[in-house]
mmCIF file of C-alpha atoms in Angstrom:
data_model
loop_
_atom_site.group_PDB
_atom_site.id
_atom_site.type_symbol
_atom_site.label_atom_id
_atom_site.label_comp_id
_atom_site.label_asym_id
_atom_site.label_seq_id
_atom_site.Cartn_x
_atom_site.Cartn_y
_atom_site.Cartn_z
ATOM 1 C CA MET J 19 14.821 -7.270 17.649
ATOM 2 C CA PRO J 20 16.325 -4.210 15.935
ATOM 3 C CA SER J 21 13.801 -1.696 14.708
ATOM 4 C CA ALA J 22 13.226 -1.140 11.003
ATOM 5 C CA ALA J 23 14.878 2.261 11.308
ATOM 6 C CA ALA J 24 18.039 0.719 12.806
ATOM 7 C CA GLU J 25 18.266 -1.593 9.788
ATOM 8 C CA ALA J 26 17.788 1.336 7.372
ATOM 9 C CA LEU J 27 14.429 0.022 6.250
ATOM 10 C CA PRO J 28 12.427 0.346 4.160
ATOM 11 C CA ARG J 29 14.743 0.279 1.169
ATOM 12 C CA ARG J 30 13.573 2.902 -1.328
ATOM 13 C CA VAL J 31 14.001 2.618 -5.093
ATOM 14 C CA ALA J 32 15.064 6.091 -6.223
ATOM 15 C CA LEU J 33 12.981 7.411 -9.122
ATOM 16 C CA GLU J 34 12.318 10.908 -10.409
ATOM 17 C CA GLY J 35 8.637 10.403 -11.187
ATOM 18 C CA CYS J 36 7.618 8.242 -8.210
ATOM 19 C CA THR J 37 9.036 9.145 -4.812
ATOM 20 C CA ASN J 38 7.354 6.385 -2.829
ATOM 21 C CA LEU J 39 8.480 3.140 -4.497
ATOM 22 C CA ARG J 40 10.046 0.800 -1.955
ATOM 23 C CA ASP J 41 10.972 -2.790 -1.380
ATOM 24 C CA LEU J 42 9.070 -4.577 1.388
ATOM 25 C CA GLY J 43 12.064 -6.816 2.033
ATOM 26 C CA GLY J 44 14.238 -6.902 5.114
ATOM 27 C CA TYR J 45 11.668 -6.984 7.895
ATOM 28 C CA ARG J 46 11.963 -9.695 10.563
ATOM 29 C CA ALA J 47 9.012 -12.001 11.030
ATOM 30 C CA ALA J 48 7.954 -13.592 14.307
ATOM 31 C CA ASP J 49 9.652 -16.882 13.445
ATOM 32 C CA GLY J 50 13.030 -15.181 12.982
ATOM 33 C CA ARG J 51 13.033 -15.281 9.206
ATOM 34 C CA ARG J 52 13.305 -12.112 7.139
ATOM 35 C CA VAL J 53 11.205 -10.866 4.220
ATOM 36 C CA ARG J 54 13.145 -11.453 1.009
ATOM 37 C CA PHE J 55 14.308 -8.425 -0.941
ATOM 38 C CA GLY J 56 13.385 -7.972 -4.572
ATOM 39 C CA LEU J 57 10.031 -9.781 -4.587
ATOM 40 C CA VAL J 58 7.366 -7.344 -3.361
ATOM 41 C CA PHE J 59 7.290 -3.593 -3.838
ATOM 42 C CA ARG J 60 4.797 -0.911 -2.823
ATOM 43 C CA ALA J 61 4.475 2.345 -4.721
ATOM 44 C CA ALA J 62 2.626 5.495 -5.631
ATOM 45 C CA ALA J 63 1.239 5.989 -9.144
ATOM 46 C CA LEU J 64 3.569 5.129 -12.002
ATOM 47 C CA GLY J 65 2.211 7.581 -14.573
ATOM 48 C CA ALA J 66 4.950 10.229 -14.299
ATOM 49 C CA LEU J 67 8.000 8.005 -14.718
ATOM 50 C CA THR J 68 10.847 9.378 -16.808
ATOM 51 C CA ASP J 69 12.721 7.367 -19.400
ATOM 52 C CA ALA J 70 15.522 6.918 -16.870
ATOM 53 C CA ASP J 71 12.961 5.691 -14.348
ATOM 54 C CA LEU J 72 11.772 3.052 -16.816
ATOM 55 C CA VAL J 73 15.319 1.710 -17.023
ATOM 56 C CA THR J 74 15.527 1.533 -13.225
ATOM 57 C CA LEU J 75 12.121 -0.091 -12.960
ATOM 58 C CA GLY J 76 13.033 -2.573 -15.673
ATOM 59 C CA ARG J 77 15.932 -3.804 -13.556
ATOM 60 C CA LEU J 78 13.473 -4.989 -10.909
ATOM 61 C CA GLY J 79 12.235 -7.681 -13.299
ATOM 62 C CA LEU J 80 8.605 -7.084 -12.420
ATOM 63 C CA ARG J 81 6.121 -9.684 -13.613
ATOM 64 C CA THR J 82 2.964 -8.180 -12.113
ATOM 65 C CA VAL J 83 1.658 -4.692 -11.363
ATOM 66 C CA CYS J 84 -1.424 -4.523 -9.114
ATOM 67 C CA ASP J 85 -3.209 -1.211 -9.579
ATOM 68 C CA LEU J 86 -5.509 -0.350 -6.663
ATOM 69 C CA ARG J 87 -6.674 2.939 -8.187
ATOM 70 C CA GLY J 88 -10.218 3.621 -9.294
ATOM 71 C CA GLU J 89 -11.258 3.674 -12.926
ATOM 72 C CA LYS J 90 -11.095 7.444 -13.445
ATOM 73 C CA GLU J 91 -7.760 7.663 -11.647
ATOM 74 C CA ARG J 92 -6.290 5.150 -14.077
ATOM 75 C CA GLU J 93 -7.729 7.021 -17.048
ATOM 76 C CA ARG J 94 -6.301 10.355 -15.871
ATOM 77 C CA ALA J 95 -2.815 9.002 -15.213
ATOM 78 C CA PRO J 96 -2.097 5.764 -17.093
ATOM 79 C CA SER J 97 0.982 3.922 -15.879
ATOM 80 C CA ARG J 98 4.264 4.026 -17.739
ATOM 81 C CA LEU J 99 5.935 0.627 -17.620
ATOM 82 C CA PRO J 100 9.186 -0.812 -18.947
ATOM 83 C CA GLU J 101 9.421 -3.301 -21.797
ATOM 84 C CA PRO J 102 8.742 -6.149 -21.722
ATOM 85 C CA ALA J 103 5.747 -4.849 -19.813
ATOM 86 C CA PRO J 104 4.643 -6.748 -16.696
ATOM 87 C CA GLU J 105 1.022 -7.841 -16.566
ATOM 88 C CA VAL J 106 -1.233 -5.211 -15.011
ATOM 89 C CA VAL J 107 -3.984 -6.490 -12.721
ATOM 90 C CA SER J 108 -6.631 -3.945 -11.765
ATOM 91 C CA LEU J 109 -8.047 -4.332 -8.244
ATOM 92 C CA PRO J 110 -9.948 -1.040 -8.042
ATOM 93 C CA ILE J 111 -10.711 0.599 -4.735
ATOM 94 C CA GLU J 112 -12.576 3.735 -5.737
ATOM 95 C CA PRO J 113 -11.484 6.854 -3.821
ATOM 96 C CA THR J 114 -14.091 8.489 -1.620
ATOM 97 C CA VAL J 115 -12.258 11.277 0.185
ATOM 98 C CA GLY J 116 -12.110 13.657 -2.785
ATOM 99 C CA ALA J 117 -15.853 13.928 -3.334
ATOM 100 C CA ALA J 118 -16.567 14.276 0.393
ATOM 101 C CA LEU J 119 -13.834 16.899 0.720
ATOM 102 C CA ARG J 120 -15.379 18.959 -2.087
ATOM 103 C CA ASP J 121 -18.703 18.824 -0.256
ATOM 104 C CA ILE J 122 -17.081 20.138 2.927
ATOM 105 C CA LEU J 123 -15.267 22.907 1.067
ATOM 106 C CA GLU J 124 -18.524 24.023 -0.493
ATOM 107 C CA ARG J 125 -20.281 24.238 2.871
ATOM 108 C CA ALA J 126 -17.682 25.683 5.196
ATOM 109 C CA GLU J 127 -14.012 25.940 6.028
ATOM 110 C CA ALA J 128 -12.568 22.434 6.171
ATOM 111 C CA THR J 129 -10.096 21.502 8.898
ATOM 112 C CA GLY J 130 -7.377 18.913 9.213
ATOM 113 C CA GLU J 131 -9.605 17.068 11.675
ATOM 114 C CA ASP J 132 -12.337 16.880 9.025
ATOM 115 C CA VAL J 133 -9.918 15.253 6.616
ATOM 116 C CA VAL J 134 -8.620 12.742 9.145
ATOM 117 C CA SER J 135 -12.219 11.800 9.897
ATOM 118 C CA LEU J 136 -12.903 11.275 6.184
ATOM 119 C CA LEU J 137 -9.755 9.219 5.801
ATOM 120 C CA GLY J 138 -10.809 7.170 8.804
ATOM 121 C CA GLN J 139 -14.042 6.252 7.037
ATOM 122 C CA ALA J 140 -12.050 5.136 4.008
ATOM 123 C CA TYR J 141 -9.766 2.998 6.170
ATOM 124 C CA GLN J 142 -12.736 1.341 7.811
ATOM 125 C CA ALA J 143 -13.988 0.445 4.330
ATOM 126 C CA TYR J 144 -10.600 -1.097 3.498
ATOM 127 C CA ALA J 145 -10.997 -3.308 6.559
ATOM 128 C CA THR J 146 -14.544 -4.404 5.694
ATOM 129 C CA SER J 147 -16.169 -3.945 2.293
ATOM 130 C CA LYS J 148 -12.871 -3.704 0.373
ATOM 131 C CA LEU J 149 -11.321 -6.870 1.789
ATOM 132 C CA PRO J 150 -12.099 -8.826 -1.445
ATOM 133 C CA GLN J 151 -9.590 -6.672 -3.345
ATOM 134 C CA TYR J 152 -6.943 -7.339 -0.709
ATOM 135 C CA ARG J 153 -7.788 -11.035 -0.756
ATOM 136 C CA ALA J 154 -7.098 -11.001 -4.504
ATOM 137 C CA LEU J 155 -3.820 -9.143 -3.946
ATOM 138 C CA LEU J 156 -2.587 -11.673 -1.390
ATOM 139 C CA GLY J 157 -3.680 -14.465 -3.703
ATOM 140 C CA LEU J 158 -1.403 -13.073 -6.401
ATOM 141 C CA LEU J 159 1.444 -12.697 -3.924
ATOM 142 C CA SER J 160 1.041 -16.384 -3.052
ATOM 143 C CA ARG J 161 1.901 -17.396 -6.627
ATOM 144 C CA PRO J 162 5.670 -17.479 -7.314
ATOM 145 C CA GLU J 163 5.121 -17.021 -11.053
ATOM 146 C CA ARG J 164 3.606 -13.588 -10.280
ATOM 147 C CA LEU J 165 6.740 -12.325 -8.550
ATOM 148 C CA PRO J 166 8.350 -9.834 -8.453
ATOM 149 C CA LEU J 167 5.178 -7.805 -7.946
ATOM 150 C CA VAL J 168 4.468 -4.146 -7.222
ATOM 151 C CA PHE J 169 1.148 -2.887 -5.913
ATOM 152 C CA HIS J 170 0.199 0.761 -5.876
ATOM 153 C CA CYS J 171 -2.532 3.377 -5.685
ATOM 154 C CA SER J 172 -2.110 7.118 -6.310
ATOM 155 C CA ALA J 173 0.001 8.210 -3.346
ATOM 156 C CA GLY J 174 1.101 4.767 -2.200
ATOM 157 C CA LYS J 175 -0.156 5.815 1.207
ATOM 158 C CA ASP J 176 -3.676 4.714 2.161
ATOM 159 C CA ARG J 177 -4.969 1.882 -0.044
ATOM 160 C CA THR J 178 -1.427 0.657 -0.617
ATOM 161 C CA GLY J 179 -0.537 1.192 3.033
ATOM 162 C CA PHE J 180 -3.350 -1.029 4.241
ATOM 163 C CA GLY J 181 -2.407 -3.703 1.716
ATOM 164 C CA ALA J 182 1.202 -3.643 2.870
ATOM 165 C CA ALA J 183 0.052 -3.872 6.485
ATOM 166 C CA LEU J 184 -2.051 -6.942 5.727
ATOM 167 C CA LEU J 185 0.801 -8.627 3.894
ATOM 168 C CA LEU J 186 3.373 -7.931 6.602
ATOM 169 C CA THR J 187 0.913 -9.095 9.252
ATOM 170 C CA ALA J 188 0.361 -12.316 7.317
ATOM 171 C CA LEU J 189 4.112 -12.831 7.201
ATOM 172 C CA GLY J 190 4.348 -12.455 10.966
ATOM 173 C CA VAL J 191 5.989 -9.031 11.088
ATOM 174 C CA PRO J 192 5.243 -7.366 14.464
ATOM 175 C CA ARG J 193 2.581 -4.651 14.532
ATOM 176 C CA ALA J 194 5.058 -1.929 15.589
ATOM 177 C CA VAL J 195 7.219 -2.607 12.533
ATOM 178 C CA VAL J 196 4.153 -2.700 10.282
ATOM 179 C CA ILE J 197 3.325 0.814 11.498
ATOM 180 C CA GLU J 198 6.916 1.960 10.928
ATOM 181 C CA ASP J 199 6.717 0.839 7.324
ATOM 182 C CA TYR J 200 3.390 2.629 6.889
ATOM 183 C CA LEU J 201 4.719 5.892 8.320
ATOM 184 C CA ALA J 202 7.746 5.877 6.007
ATOM 185 C CA THR J 203 5.486 7.524 3.429
ATOM 186 C CA ASN J 204 5.820 10.718 5.486
ATOM 187 C CA ARG J 205 9.554 10.712 4.720
ATOM 188 C CA PHE J 206 9.400 9.644 1.103
ATOM 189 C CA TRP J 207 6.272 10.824 -0.675
ATOM 190 C CA GLU J 208 6.514 14.371 -2.002
ATOM 191 C CA GLY J 209 2.756 14.828 -2.021
ATOM 192 C CA ARG J 210 2.116 15.392 -5.693
ATOM 193 C CA ALA J 211 -1.639 15.425 -5.406
ATOM 194 C CA ALA J 212 -4.165 17.545 -7.256
ATOM 195 C CA LEU J 213 -6.189 19.344 -4.596
ATOM 196 C CA PRO J 214 -9.162 21.675 -5.121
ATOM 197 C CA PRO J 215 -8.230 25.369 -5.500
ATOM 198 C CA GLY J 216 -8.175 27.164 -2.170
ATOM 199 C CA THR J 217 -7.606 24.042 -0.095
ATOM 200 C CA PRO J 218 -6.533 25.229 3.381
ATOM 201 C CA PRO J 219 -2.922 24.332 4.311
ATOM 202 C CA ALA J 220 -4.059 22.222 7.271
ATOM 203 C CA VAL J 221 -6.304 20.196 4.980
ATOM 204 C CA SER J 222 -3.517 19.714 2.430
ATOM 205 C CA GLU J 223 -1.101 18.577 5.136
ATOM 206 C CA ALA J 224 -3.608 16.133 6.597
ATOM 207 C CA LEU J 225 -4.325 14.645 3.167
ATOM 208 C CA LYS J 226 -0.654 14.149 2.373
ATOM 209 C CA ARG J 227 0.334 12.416 5.602
ATOM 210 C CA ALA J 228 0.045 8.838 6.798
ATOM 211 C CA HIS J 229 -1.789 8.676 10.127
ATOM 212 C CA ALA J 230 -0.873 5.742 12.364
ATOM 213 C CA PRO J 231 -4.134 5.780 14.393
ATOM 214 C CA LEU J 232 -6.130 5.234 11.192
ATOM 215 C CA LEU J 233 -4.150 2.149 10.259
ATOM 216 C CA GLU J 234 -4.244 0.831 13.816
ATOM 217 C CA ALA J 235 -8.024 1.227 13.948
ATOM 218 C CA ALA J 236 -8.503 -0.404 10.545
ATOM 219 C CA LEU J 237 -6.381 -3.408 11.492
ATOM 220 C CA ASP J 238 -8.298 -3.741 14.747
ATOM 221 C CA THR J 239 -11.586 -3.632 12.818
ATOM 222 C CA ALA J 240 -10.398 -6.278 10.373
ATOM 223 C CA LEU J 241 -9.297 -8.607 13.162
ATOM 224 C CA ARG J 242 -12.359 -8.079 15.347
ATOM 225 C CA GLY J 243 -14.420 -11.222 15.774
ATOM 226 C CA HIS J 244 -11.535 -13.550 14.913
ATOM 227 C CA ALA J 245 -9.589 -15.583 17.447
ATOM 228 C CA ASP J 246 -6.246 -14.354 16.115
ATOM 229 C CA ALA J 247 -4.531 -13.017 12.994
ATOM 230 C CA GLU J 248 -4.304 -16.494 11.457
ATOM 231 C CA ALA J 249 -8.052 -17.037 11.861
ATOM 232 C CA PHE J 250 -8.700 -13.687 10.170
ATOM 233 C CA MET J 251 -6.342 -14.523 7.314
ATOM 234 C CA GLU J 252 -8.182 -17.760 6.646
ATOM 235 C CA ALA J 253 -11.729 -16.449 6.973
ATOM 236 C CA ALA J 254 -11.338 -13.090 5.232
ATOM 237 C CA LEU J 255 -8.349 -13.491 2.930
ATOM 238 C CA GLY J 256 -8.457 -17.158 1.951
ATOM 239 C CA LEU J 257 -5.118 -17.977 3.545
ATOM 240 C CA ASP J 258 -5.707 -21.254 5.348
ATOM 241 C CA ALA J 259 -2.802 -22.850 7.197
ATOM 242 C CA ALA J 260 -1.331 -24.457 4.077
ATOM 243 C CA ARG J 261 -1.631 -21.330 1.920
ATOM 244 C CA LEU J 262 -0.291 -19.104 4.674
ATOM 245 C CA ALA J 263 2.708 -21.393 5.116
ATOM 246 C CA ALA J 264 3.286 -21.355 1.354
ATOM 247 C CA LEU J 265 3.129 -17.544 1.284
ATOM 248 C CA ARG J 266 5.640 -17.335 4.112
ATOM 249 C CA ASP J 267 7.954 -19.847 2.500
ATOM 250 C CA ALA J 268 7.840 -17.900 -0.768
ATOM 251 C CA LEU J 269 8.524 -14.500 0.768
ATOM 252 C CA LEU J 270 10.625 -15.243 3.862
ATOM 253 C CA GLU J 271 14.195 -16.451 4.147
#
């Protein structure tokens, strides 16, 4: 099977105010089918879109926007959306790294390793206590009337990255390709994040990057205790055999 890179995937939607909006289409699933283009998109925050961006976004024909950001994040940077506006569904996963990082900066010099450790804790939460939000996301993706759909957080990296990994796994995309899609953030996202004054460069770099071991560990945690990925999808995400088949039929060609 050709790698995602060989097929020039993922396909990015070029915007001025959001550098990490991309189509999840084009990836090969285990059964030989391919994820359809134009139905599911992953993104960073949509609050800085220009008027030209709104025209581009409008062409996608979005029906649903799933916002994974926390309440204060949404208040600080409300989304800009084209008209007619798609329905916004809030599935908040409150950020935890920022507060913990401030604590570290107050006590001593933070390192990149400190940040990766903090991010790792957040990823473990995605794979355990935050699974209900991802279950709701996959439920929306199972409904054709909700498509096309975009889901996003602030950077489109961590919360969004885990959601994309779950979806691609449910569709039967191989783990190596799932990781390739996740790491594409390191090429696309320009890292427009508000960091505390005096943040060391190593800390800033660690915060802005996608880290494959974190996603690998989170996926392993999510799947632990289940016979296989299908058993996990049914028990944790509500995708029994019939619903999983329907999701695949809707999103694969």
